[in-house]
Coordinates of C-alpha atoms and ligand atoms in Angstrom, one line a residue:
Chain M
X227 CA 196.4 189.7 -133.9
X228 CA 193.0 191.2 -133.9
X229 CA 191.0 192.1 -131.0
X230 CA 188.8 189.3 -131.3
X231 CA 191.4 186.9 -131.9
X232 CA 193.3 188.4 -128.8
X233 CA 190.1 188.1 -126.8
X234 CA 188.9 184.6 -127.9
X235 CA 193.1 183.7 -126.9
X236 CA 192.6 185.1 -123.7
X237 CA 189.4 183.4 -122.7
X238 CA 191.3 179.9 -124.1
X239 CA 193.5 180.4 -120.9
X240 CA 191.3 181.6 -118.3
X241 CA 187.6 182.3 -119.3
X242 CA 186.4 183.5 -115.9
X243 CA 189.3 186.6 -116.8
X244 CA 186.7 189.5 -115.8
X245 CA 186.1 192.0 -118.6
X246 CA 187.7 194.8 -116.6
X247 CA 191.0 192.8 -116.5
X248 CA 190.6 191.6 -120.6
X249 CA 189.9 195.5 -121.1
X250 CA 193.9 196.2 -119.3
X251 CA 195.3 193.1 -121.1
X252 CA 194.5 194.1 -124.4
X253 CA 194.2 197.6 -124.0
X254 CA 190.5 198.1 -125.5
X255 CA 188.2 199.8 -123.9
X256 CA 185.4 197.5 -121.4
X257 CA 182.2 198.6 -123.5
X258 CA 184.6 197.2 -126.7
X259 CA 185.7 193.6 -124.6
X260 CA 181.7 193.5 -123.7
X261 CA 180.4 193.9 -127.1
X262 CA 183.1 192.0 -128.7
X263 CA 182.5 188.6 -126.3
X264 CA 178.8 189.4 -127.1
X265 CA 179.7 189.1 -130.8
X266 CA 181.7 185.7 -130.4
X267 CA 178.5 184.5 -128.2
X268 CA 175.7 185.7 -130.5
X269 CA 177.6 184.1 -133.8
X270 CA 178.0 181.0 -132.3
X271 CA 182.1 181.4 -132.1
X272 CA 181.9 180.8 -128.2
X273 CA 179.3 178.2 -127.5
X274 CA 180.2 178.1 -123.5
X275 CA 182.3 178.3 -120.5
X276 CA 183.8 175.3 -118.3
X277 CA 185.7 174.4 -116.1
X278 CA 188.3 171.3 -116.6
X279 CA 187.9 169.4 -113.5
X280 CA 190.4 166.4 -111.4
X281 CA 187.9 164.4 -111.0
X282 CA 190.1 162.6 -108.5
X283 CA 189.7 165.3 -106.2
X284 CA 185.9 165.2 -106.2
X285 CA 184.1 162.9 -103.9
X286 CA 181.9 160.5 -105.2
X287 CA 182.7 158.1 -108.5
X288 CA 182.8 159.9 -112.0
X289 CA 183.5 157.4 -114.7
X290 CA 184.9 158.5 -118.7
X291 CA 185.3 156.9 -121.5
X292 CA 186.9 156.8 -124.9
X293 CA 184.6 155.0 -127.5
X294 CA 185.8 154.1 -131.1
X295 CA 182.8 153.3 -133.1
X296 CA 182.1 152.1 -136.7
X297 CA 179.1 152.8 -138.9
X298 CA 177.6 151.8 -142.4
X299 CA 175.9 154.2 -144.0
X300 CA 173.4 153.7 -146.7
X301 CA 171.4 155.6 -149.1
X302 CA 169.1 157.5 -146.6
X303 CA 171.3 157.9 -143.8
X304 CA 174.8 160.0 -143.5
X305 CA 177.4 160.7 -140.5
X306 CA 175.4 163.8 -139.7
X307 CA 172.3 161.8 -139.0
X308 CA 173.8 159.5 -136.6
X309 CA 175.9 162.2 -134.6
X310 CA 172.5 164.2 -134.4
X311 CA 171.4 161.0 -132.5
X312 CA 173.9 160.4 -130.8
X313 CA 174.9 164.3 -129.2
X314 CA 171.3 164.2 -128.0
X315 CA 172.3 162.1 -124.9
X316 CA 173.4 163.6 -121.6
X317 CA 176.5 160.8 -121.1
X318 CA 178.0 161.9 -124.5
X319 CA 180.2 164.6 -123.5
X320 CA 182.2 164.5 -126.9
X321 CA 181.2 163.4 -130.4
X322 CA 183.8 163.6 -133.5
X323 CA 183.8 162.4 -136.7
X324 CA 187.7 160.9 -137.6
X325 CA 189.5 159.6 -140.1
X326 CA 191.5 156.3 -140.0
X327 CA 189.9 153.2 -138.3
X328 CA 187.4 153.9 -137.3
X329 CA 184.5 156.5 -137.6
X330 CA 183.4 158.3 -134.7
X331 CA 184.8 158.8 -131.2
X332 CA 183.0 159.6 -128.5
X333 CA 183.8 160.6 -125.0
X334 CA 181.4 159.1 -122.5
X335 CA 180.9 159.9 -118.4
X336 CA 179.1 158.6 -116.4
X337 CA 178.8 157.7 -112.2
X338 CA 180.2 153.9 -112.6
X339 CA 181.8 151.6 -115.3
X340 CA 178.8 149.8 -115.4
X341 CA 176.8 153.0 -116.1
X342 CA 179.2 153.9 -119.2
X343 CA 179.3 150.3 -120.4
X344 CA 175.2 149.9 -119.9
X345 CA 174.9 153.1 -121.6
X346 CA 177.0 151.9 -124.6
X347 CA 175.3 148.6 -125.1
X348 CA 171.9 149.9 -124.6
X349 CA 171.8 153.6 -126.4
X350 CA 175.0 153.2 -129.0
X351 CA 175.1 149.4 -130.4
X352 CA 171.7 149.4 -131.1
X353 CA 171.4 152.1 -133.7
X354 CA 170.9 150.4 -137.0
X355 CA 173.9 151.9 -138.8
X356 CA 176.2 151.1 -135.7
X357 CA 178.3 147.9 -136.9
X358 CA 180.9 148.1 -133.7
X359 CA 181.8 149.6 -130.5
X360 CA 185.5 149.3 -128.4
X361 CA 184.6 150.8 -125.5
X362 CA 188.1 152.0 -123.2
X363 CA 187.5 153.3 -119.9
X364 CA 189.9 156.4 -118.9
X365 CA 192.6 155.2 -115.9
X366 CA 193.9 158.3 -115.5
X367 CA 194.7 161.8 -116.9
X368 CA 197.7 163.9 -117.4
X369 CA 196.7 166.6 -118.9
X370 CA 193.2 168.1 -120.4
X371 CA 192.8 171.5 -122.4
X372 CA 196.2 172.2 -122.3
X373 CA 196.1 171.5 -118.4
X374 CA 198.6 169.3 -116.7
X375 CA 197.6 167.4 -113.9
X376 CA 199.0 166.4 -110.6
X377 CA 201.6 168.5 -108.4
X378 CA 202.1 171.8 -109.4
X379 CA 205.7 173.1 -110.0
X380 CA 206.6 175.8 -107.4
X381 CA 207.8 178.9 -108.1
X382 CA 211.7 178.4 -106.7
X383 CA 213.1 181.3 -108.4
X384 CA 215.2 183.7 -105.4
X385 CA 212.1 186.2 -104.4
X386 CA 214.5 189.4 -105.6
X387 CA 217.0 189.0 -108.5
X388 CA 219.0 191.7 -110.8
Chain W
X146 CA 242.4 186.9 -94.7
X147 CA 243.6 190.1 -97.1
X148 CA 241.2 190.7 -99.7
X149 CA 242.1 192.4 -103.3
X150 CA 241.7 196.4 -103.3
X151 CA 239.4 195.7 -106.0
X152 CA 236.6 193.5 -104.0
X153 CA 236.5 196.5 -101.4
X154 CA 235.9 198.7 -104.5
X155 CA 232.7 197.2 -105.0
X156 CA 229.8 197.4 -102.1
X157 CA 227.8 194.7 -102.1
X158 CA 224.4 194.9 -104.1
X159 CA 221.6 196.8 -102.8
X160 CA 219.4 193.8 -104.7
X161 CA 220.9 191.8 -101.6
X162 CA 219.5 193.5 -99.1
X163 CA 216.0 193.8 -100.4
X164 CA 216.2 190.4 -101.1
X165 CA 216.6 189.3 -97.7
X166 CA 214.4 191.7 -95.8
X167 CA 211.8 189.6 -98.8
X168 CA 212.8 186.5 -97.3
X169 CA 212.4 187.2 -93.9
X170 CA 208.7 187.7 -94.9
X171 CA 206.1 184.8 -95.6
X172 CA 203.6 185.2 -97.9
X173 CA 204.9 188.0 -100.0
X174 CA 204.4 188.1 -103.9
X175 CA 207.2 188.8 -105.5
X176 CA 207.5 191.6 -108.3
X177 CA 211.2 191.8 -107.6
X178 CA 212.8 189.0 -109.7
X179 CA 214.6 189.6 -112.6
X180 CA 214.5 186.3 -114.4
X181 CA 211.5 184.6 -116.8
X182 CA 208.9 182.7 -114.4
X183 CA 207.9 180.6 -117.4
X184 CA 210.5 177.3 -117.9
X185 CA 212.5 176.5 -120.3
X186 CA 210.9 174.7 -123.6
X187 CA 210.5 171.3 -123.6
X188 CA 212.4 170.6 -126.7
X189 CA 215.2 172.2 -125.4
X190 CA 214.9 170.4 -122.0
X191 CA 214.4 167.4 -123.5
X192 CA 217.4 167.8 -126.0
X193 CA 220.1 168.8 -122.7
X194 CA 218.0 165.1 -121.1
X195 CA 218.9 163.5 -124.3
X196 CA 222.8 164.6 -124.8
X197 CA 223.5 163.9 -121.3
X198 CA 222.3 160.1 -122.2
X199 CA 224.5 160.2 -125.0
X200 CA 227.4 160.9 -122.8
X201 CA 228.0 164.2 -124.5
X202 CA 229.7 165.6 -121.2
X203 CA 232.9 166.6 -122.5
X204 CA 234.6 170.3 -123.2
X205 CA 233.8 171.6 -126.4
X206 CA 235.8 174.1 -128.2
X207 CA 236.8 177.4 -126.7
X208 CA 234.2 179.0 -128.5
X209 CA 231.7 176.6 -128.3
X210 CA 230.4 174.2 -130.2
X211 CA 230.7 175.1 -133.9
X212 CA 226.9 173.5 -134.5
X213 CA 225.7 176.4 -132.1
X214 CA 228.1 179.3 -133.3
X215 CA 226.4 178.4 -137.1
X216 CA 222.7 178.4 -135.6
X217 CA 223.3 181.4 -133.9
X218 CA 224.5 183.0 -137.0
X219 CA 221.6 182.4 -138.7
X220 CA 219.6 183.6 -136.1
X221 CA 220.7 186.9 -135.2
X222 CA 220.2 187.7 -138.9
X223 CA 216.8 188.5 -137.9
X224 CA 218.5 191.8 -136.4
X225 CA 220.5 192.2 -139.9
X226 CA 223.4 191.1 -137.8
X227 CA 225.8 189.4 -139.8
X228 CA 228.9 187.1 -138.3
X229 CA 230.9 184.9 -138.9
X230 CA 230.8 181.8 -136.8
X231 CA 234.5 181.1 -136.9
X232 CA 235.6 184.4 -136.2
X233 CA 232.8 186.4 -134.6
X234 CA 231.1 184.9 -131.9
X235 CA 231.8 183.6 -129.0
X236 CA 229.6 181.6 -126.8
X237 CA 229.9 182.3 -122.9
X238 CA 228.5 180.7 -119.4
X239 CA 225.7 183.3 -120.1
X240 CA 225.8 186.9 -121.0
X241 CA 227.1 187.4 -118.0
X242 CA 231.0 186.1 -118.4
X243 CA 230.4 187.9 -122.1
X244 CA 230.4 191.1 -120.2
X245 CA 233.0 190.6 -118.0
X246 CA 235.5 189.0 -120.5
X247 CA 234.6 192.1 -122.5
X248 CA 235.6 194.6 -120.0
X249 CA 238.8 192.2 -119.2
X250 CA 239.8 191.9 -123.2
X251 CA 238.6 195.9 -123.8
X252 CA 239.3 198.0 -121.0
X253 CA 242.9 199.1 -120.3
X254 CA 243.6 200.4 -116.2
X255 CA 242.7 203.7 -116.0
X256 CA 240.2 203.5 -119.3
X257 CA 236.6 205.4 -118.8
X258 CA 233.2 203.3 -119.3
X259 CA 230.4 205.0 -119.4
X260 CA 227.3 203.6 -118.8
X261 CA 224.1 205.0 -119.0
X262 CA 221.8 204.7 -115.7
X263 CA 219.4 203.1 -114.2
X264 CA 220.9 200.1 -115.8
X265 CA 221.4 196.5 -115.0
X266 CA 224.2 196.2 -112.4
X267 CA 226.8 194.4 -113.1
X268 CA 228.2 196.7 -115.9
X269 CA 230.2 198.9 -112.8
X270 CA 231.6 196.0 -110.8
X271 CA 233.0 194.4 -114.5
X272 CA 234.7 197.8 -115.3
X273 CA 236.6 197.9 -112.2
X274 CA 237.6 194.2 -111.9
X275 CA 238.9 195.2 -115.3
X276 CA 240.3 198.2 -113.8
X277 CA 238.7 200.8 -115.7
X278 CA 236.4 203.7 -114.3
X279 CA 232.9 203.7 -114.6
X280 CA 231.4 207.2 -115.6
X281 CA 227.2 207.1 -114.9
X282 CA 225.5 208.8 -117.9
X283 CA 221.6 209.7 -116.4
X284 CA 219.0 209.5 -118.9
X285 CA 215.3 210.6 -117.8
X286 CA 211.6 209.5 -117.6
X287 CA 211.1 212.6 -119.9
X288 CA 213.0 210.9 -122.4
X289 CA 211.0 207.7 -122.0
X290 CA 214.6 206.7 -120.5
X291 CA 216.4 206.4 -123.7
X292 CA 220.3 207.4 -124.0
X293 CA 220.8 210.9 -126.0
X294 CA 223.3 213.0 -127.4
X295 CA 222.6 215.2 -125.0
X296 CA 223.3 213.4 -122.1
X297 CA 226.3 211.4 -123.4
X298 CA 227.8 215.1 -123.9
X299 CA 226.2 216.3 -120.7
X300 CA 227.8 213.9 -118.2
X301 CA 231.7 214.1 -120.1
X302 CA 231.3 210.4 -122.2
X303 CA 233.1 212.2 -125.0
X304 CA 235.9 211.8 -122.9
X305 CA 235.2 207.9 -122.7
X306 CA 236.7 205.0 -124.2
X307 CA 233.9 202.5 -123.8
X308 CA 230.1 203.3 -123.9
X309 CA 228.0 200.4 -122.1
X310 CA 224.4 200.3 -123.7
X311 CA 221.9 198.3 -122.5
X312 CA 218.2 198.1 -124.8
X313 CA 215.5 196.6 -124.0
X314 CA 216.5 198.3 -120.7
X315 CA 216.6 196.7 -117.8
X316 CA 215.3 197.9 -115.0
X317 CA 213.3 200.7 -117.0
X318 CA 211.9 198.5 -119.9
X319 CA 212.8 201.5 -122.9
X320 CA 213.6 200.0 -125.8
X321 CA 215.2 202.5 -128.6
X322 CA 214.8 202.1 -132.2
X323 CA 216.9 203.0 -135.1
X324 CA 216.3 206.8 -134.8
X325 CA 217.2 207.0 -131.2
X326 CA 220.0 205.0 -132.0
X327 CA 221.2 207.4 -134.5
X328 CA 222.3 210.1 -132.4
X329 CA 224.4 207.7 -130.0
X330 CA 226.2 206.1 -132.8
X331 CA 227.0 209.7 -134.0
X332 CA 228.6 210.6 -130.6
X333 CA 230.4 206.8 -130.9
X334 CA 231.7 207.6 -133.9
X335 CA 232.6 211.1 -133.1
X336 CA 234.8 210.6 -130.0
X337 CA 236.3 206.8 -130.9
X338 CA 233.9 204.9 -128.5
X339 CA 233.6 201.4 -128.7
X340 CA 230.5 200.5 -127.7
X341 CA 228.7 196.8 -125.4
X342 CA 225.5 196.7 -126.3
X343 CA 223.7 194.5 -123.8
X344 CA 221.0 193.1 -126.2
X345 CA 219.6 190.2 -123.8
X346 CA 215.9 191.1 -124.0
X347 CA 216.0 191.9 -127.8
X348 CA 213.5 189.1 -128.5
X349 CA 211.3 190.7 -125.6
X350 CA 210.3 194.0 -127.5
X351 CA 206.7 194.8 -127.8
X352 CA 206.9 198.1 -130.2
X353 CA 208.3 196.6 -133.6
X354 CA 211.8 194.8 -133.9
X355 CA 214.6 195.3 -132.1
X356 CA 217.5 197.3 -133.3
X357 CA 220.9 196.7 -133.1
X358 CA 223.2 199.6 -132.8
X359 CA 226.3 197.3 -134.6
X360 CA 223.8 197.5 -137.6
X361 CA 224.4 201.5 -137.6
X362 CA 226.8 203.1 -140.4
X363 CA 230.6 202.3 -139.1
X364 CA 228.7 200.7 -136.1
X365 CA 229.4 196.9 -136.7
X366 CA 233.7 197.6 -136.4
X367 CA 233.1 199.3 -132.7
X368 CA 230.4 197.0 -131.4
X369 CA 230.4 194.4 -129.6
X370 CA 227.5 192.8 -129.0
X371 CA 225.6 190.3 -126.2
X372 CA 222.7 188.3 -125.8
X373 CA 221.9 185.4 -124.7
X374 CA 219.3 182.2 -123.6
X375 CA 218.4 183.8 -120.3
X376 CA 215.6 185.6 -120.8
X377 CA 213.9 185.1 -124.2
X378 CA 214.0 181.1 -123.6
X379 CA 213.5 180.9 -120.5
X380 CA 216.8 179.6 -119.7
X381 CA 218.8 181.6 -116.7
X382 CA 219.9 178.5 -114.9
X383 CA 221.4 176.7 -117.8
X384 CA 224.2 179.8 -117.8
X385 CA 224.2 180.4 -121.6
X386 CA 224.6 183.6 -123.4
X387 CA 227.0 184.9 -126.6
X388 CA 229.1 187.6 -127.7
X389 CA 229.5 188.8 -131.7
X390 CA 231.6 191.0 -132.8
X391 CA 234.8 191.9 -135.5
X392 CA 237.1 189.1 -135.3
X393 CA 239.8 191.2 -133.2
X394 CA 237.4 191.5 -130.2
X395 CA 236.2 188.1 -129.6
X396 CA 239.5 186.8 -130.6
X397 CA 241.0 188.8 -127.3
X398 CA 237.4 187.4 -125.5
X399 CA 238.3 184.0 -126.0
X400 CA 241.8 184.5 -125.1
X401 CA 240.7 185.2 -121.6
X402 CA 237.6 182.7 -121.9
X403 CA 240.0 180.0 -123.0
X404 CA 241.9 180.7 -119.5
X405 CA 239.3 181.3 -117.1
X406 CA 236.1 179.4 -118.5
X407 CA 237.5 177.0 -120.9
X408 CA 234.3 176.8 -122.6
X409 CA 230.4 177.2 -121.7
X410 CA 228.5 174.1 -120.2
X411 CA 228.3 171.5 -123.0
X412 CA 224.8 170.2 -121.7
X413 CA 223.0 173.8 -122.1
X414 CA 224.9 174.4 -125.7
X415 CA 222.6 171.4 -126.7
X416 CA 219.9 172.9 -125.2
X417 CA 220.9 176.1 -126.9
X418 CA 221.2 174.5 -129.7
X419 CA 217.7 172.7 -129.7
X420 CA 216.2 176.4 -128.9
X421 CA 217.2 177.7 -131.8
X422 CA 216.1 174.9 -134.2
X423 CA 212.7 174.0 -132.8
X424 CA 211.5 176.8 -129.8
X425 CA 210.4 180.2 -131.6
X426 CA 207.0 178.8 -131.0
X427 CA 207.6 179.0 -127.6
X428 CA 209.1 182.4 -127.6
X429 CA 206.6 184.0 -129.3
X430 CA 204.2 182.6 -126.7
X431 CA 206.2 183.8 -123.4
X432 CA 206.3 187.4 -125.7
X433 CA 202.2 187.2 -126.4
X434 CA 201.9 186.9 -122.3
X435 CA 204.3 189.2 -121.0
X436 CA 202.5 191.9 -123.7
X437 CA 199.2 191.0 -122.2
X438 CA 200.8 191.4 -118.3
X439 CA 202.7 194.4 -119.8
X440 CA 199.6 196.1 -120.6
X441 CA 197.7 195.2 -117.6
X442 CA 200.3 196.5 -115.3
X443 CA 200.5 199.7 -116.8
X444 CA 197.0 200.5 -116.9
X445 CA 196.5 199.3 -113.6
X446 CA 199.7 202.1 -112.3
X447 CA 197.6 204.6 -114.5
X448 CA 194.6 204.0 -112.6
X449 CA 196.4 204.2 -109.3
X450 CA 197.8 207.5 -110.4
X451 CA 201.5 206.9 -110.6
X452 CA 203.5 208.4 -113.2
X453 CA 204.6 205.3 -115.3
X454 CA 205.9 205.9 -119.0
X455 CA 205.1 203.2 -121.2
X456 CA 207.8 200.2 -121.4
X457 CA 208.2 198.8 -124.3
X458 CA 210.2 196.2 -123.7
X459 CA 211.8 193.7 -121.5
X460 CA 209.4 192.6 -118.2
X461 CA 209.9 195.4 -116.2
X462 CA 208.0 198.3 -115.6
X463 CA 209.2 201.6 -113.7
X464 CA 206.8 203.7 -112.3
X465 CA 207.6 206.9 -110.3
X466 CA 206.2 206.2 -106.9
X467 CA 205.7 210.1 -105.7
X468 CA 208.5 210.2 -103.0
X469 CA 211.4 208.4 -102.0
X470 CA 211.4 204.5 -103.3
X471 CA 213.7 202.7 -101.2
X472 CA 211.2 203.7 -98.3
X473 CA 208.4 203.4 -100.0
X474 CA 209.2 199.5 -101.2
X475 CA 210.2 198.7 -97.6
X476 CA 207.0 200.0 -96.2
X477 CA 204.9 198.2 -99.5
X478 CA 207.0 194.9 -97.9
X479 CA 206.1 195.3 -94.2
X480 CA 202.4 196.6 -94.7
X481 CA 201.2 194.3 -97.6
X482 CA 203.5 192.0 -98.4
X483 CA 204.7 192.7 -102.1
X484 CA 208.2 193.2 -103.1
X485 CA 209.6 195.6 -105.9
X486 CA 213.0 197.3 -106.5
X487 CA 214.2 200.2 -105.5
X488 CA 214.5 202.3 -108.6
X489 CA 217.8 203.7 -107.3
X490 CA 219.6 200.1 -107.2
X491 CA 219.6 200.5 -110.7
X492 CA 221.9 203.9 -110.6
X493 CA 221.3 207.4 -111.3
X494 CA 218.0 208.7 -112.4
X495 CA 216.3 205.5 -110.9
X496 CA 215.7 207.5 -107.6
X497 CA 211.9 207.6 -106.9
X498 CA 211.0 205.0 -109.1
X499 CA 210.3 201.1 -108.8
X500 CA 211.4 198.5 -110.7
X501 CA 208.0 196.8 -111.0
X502 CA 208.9 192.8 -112.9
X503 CA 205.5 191.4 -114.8
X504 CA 207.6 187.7 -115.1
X505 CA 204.5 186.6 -112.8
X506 CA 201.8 185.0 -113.6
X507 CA 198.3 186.4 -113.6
X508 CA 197.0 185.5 -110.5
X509 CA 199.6 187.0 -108.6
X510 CA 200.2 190.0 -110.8
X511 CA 196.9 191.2 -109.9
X512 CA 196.6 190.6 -106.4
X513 CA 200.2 192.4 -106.2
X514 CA 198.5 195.3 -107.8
X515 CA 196.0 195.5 -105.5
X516 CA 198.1 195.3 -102.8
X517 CA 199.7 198.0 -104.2
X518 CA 196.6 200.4 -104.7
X519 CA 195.5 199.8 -101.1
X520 CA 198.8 201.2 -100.2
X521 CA 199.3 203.9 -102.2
X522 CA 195.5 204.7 -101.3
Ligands
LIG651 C1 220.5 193.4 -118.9 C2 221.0 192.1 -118.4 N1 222.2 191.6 -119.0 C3 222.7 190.4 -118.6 C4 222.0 189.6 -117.7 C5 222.7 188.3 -117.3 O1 222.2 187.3 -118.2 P1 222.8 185.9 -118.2 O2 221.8 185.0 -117.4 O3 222.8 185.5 -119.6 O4 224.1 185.9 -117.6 C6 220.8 190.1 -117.1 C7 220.1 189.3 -116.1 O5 219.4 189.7 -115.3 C8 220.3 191.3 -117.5 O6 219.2 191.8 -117.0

């Protein structure tokens, strides 16, 4: 694998891994991590860092959203047109273009149901090319980024083994 | 009541003791256990959920199922290891019974093993349950820990009848590859050895390929060899490991197997069986993180200052600690909390050294090694 590949790997699994410690775990140097993660940055290969997030655990209501929507294009406007539109607003947290039933999906959050379902019927359905919305509100996750949720396995291996 | 002669022969481990002077502890991170801390693949879970619905809880043959014997066949070709699934290989309640149906079907009273050291620990109790002798063959950090010519002849092994040899190594983590293997299959052949080689953590080699000694000129006909499920999927606790070798030798195995084990649990040959077909993914994957912890460790030991040669295999590392290392891991357990090994559990030549395991995840590898520097510091 090559550095950057190894490096963009390891941030995949835990991107707040300090440069010192990507520098041991790959064996470059930490001016070579630095300037390589400044590379992936500056051409736009690592557009940001986040954290994935039970919002079960966090006080307060926090609402997601699947959305399957369906468009007609016509002679002016295409698929890029509408998602420029459409990434421009705060509650969208995912936009992609898919194939099969539909055309788009989008990932909605927002503080309340009503929230997500106001946002939908008031910003979404009304774009011209917009012909349908299903709207289907998240009950609960399992797993996100590769990230299961709920209890955690513990470690019940004996503490010193041949 | 009166025990056997042969019990009292063997002292119990020194891996014992360390473990419960750990577990007397709370909050100690352990760098002392010798098994994968990733769990099995899914698919092969999933497979051993799916026989046992089936009702496949029955026997299979003596030496195992003949599905398996074929898929590990074809698998072990990616050594150049070529046997025949009828004939050659054997599939055991994990390398483990291997070994010590081995020694049993291979080692006549009175017969000399040698065994290089440090090395894995069961190799001397096997030999004399088998009633053989066990003869320790040192090999030294200067030699990146890797068996020579030299100190075969050195410690009498010419005079042997069996060599033990045990690559990826553990507790060391020296891998050897065909050139270093050259020289001990020169001495094999020379005095009429037959040689174990213990090849459980081939698929955990971060230098190249493995190498198989039984794929040395007039090698395969004095070789037996092991691996197993254990440690490159994950698997310890599903107790499934193999033996190949000529037809003779595994024919004598199973003899014994057939007695004592009638044949390996049928619910982990499935799983087995499922890790072969569908789980190199997942190997590959445990192999890209153990590198990454590999590396880390050993440039964090660097930085400390101890002498550590650089493993190249298994998930150990073994790092000379400056003084004496059964002290220095029991103080390293009462003052902060971390436990390692003893290098001298491990045999001759391990004295002074720790056997350091990076089957831990991140996290705790590296608050371990701080733990560590503020000790040593
Ligand atoms: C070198 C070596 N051989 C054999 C074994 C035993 O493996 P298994 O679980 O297949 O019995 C181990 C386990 O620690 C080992 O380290």
């Amino acid at each position: 694998m090559d550095a950057k590949r190894e490096l963009l790997d390891l941030l995949l699994s835990n991107a707040r891994e300090d440069t010192t410690d990507l520098a041991r775990q790959t064996g470059l140097d930490a001016a070579e991590v630095e300037s390589l993660i400044a590379e992936l940055e500056a051409d736009g290969t690592v557009l940001g860092y986040q954290a994935v997030v039970d919002w079960d655990r966090v006080d307060g209501e926090h609402v997601q959203a699947e959305v399957e929507l369906n468009v007609e294009l016509d002679r002016e406007t295409g698929y890029e047109e509408i998602a420029r539109r459409i990434t421009k607003f705060p509650q969208v947290a995912s936009l992609r273009l898919i194939s099969g039933d539909y055309d788009f999906a989008i990932d909605v959050e927002g503080e309340s149901m009503h929230d997500v379902s106001n946002f939908v019927s008031e910003q979404i359905a009304p774009i011209p090319e917009v012909t349908q919305t299903v709207t289907h509100f998240v009950m609960e996750t399992y797993k996100e980024r590769g990230i299961e949720f709920g209890d955690r396995d513990d470690d019940d291996r004996l503490s010193v083994s041949p | 009541m009166k025990l056997a002669d042969r019990v009292n022969q063997v002292p119990p481990s020194g891996i014992r003791r360390f473990f419960e002077l750990a577990e007397e502890k709370d909050d100690v991170i352990s760098l002392g256990v010798g098994e994968p801390d990733f769990s099995a693949p899914w698919a092969a879970r999933t497979a051993a959920i799916d026989s046992l619905e089936r009702g496949k809880t029955s026997y299979t043959a003596n030496r195992g199922r003949r599905d398996l014997r074929q898929a590990i066949a074809d698998h072990v070709t990616r050594y150049d290891q070529s046997y025949d699934p009828d004939e050659e290989i054997l599939v055991t309640t994990g390398a483990s019974e291997a070994v010590d149906v081995a020694m049993r079907a291979l080692v006549d009273p009175g017969d000399t093993v040698a065994v290089h050291q440090p090395s894995y620990i069961s190799y001397a109790p096997g030999i004399i349950f088998a009633g053989g002798e066990p003869l320790a063959v040192p090999t030294r950090m200067e030699n990146d820990f890797k068996l020579t010519y030299a100190d075969l002849e050195a410690s009498g092994a010419a005079d042997a009848d069996v060599l033990v040899l045990c690559y990826p190594n553990n507790p060391t983590g020296a891998t050897m590859s065909r050139d270093d293997l050259t020289e001990v299959a020169e001495f094999a052949r020379e005095h009429d050895l037959v040689v174990l080689a213990d090849e459980i953590y081939a698929a955990l080699t971060y230098d190249g390929d493995h190498t198989s000694i039984a794929t040395l000129p007039g090698m395969r006909e004095r070789t037996v060899v092991f691996n197993g499920f254990s440690k490159a999927y994950a698997m310890t606790g599903l107790r499934l490991g193999y033996a190949l070798g000529p037809a003779d030798a595994i024919g004598a195995m199973n003899r014994i197997h057939q007695y004592s084990m009638l044949s390996a649990p049928t619910t982990a040959q499935f799983a087995a069986l499922e890790a072969l077909r569908s789980c190199e993914g997942d190997v590959v994957e445990m192999r890209t993180q153990y590198n990454r912890r590999r590396r880390f460790v050993l440039s964090r030991f660097n930085e400390m200052g101890l002498d550590c040669f650089e493993a190249k295999g298994a998930f150990y590392a073994f790092p000379h600690c400056g003084g004496d290392d059964e002290a220095f891991a029991e103080a390293l357990l009462q003052e902060q909390n971390v436990a390692v090994v003893p290098g001298r559990i491990f045999g001759e030549g391990g004295e002074g050294h720790l056997r350091v395991s990076y089957a831990t995840g991140m996290n705790d590898l590296r608050e371990a090694l701080d733990r560590i520097e503020t000790f040593v510091s």
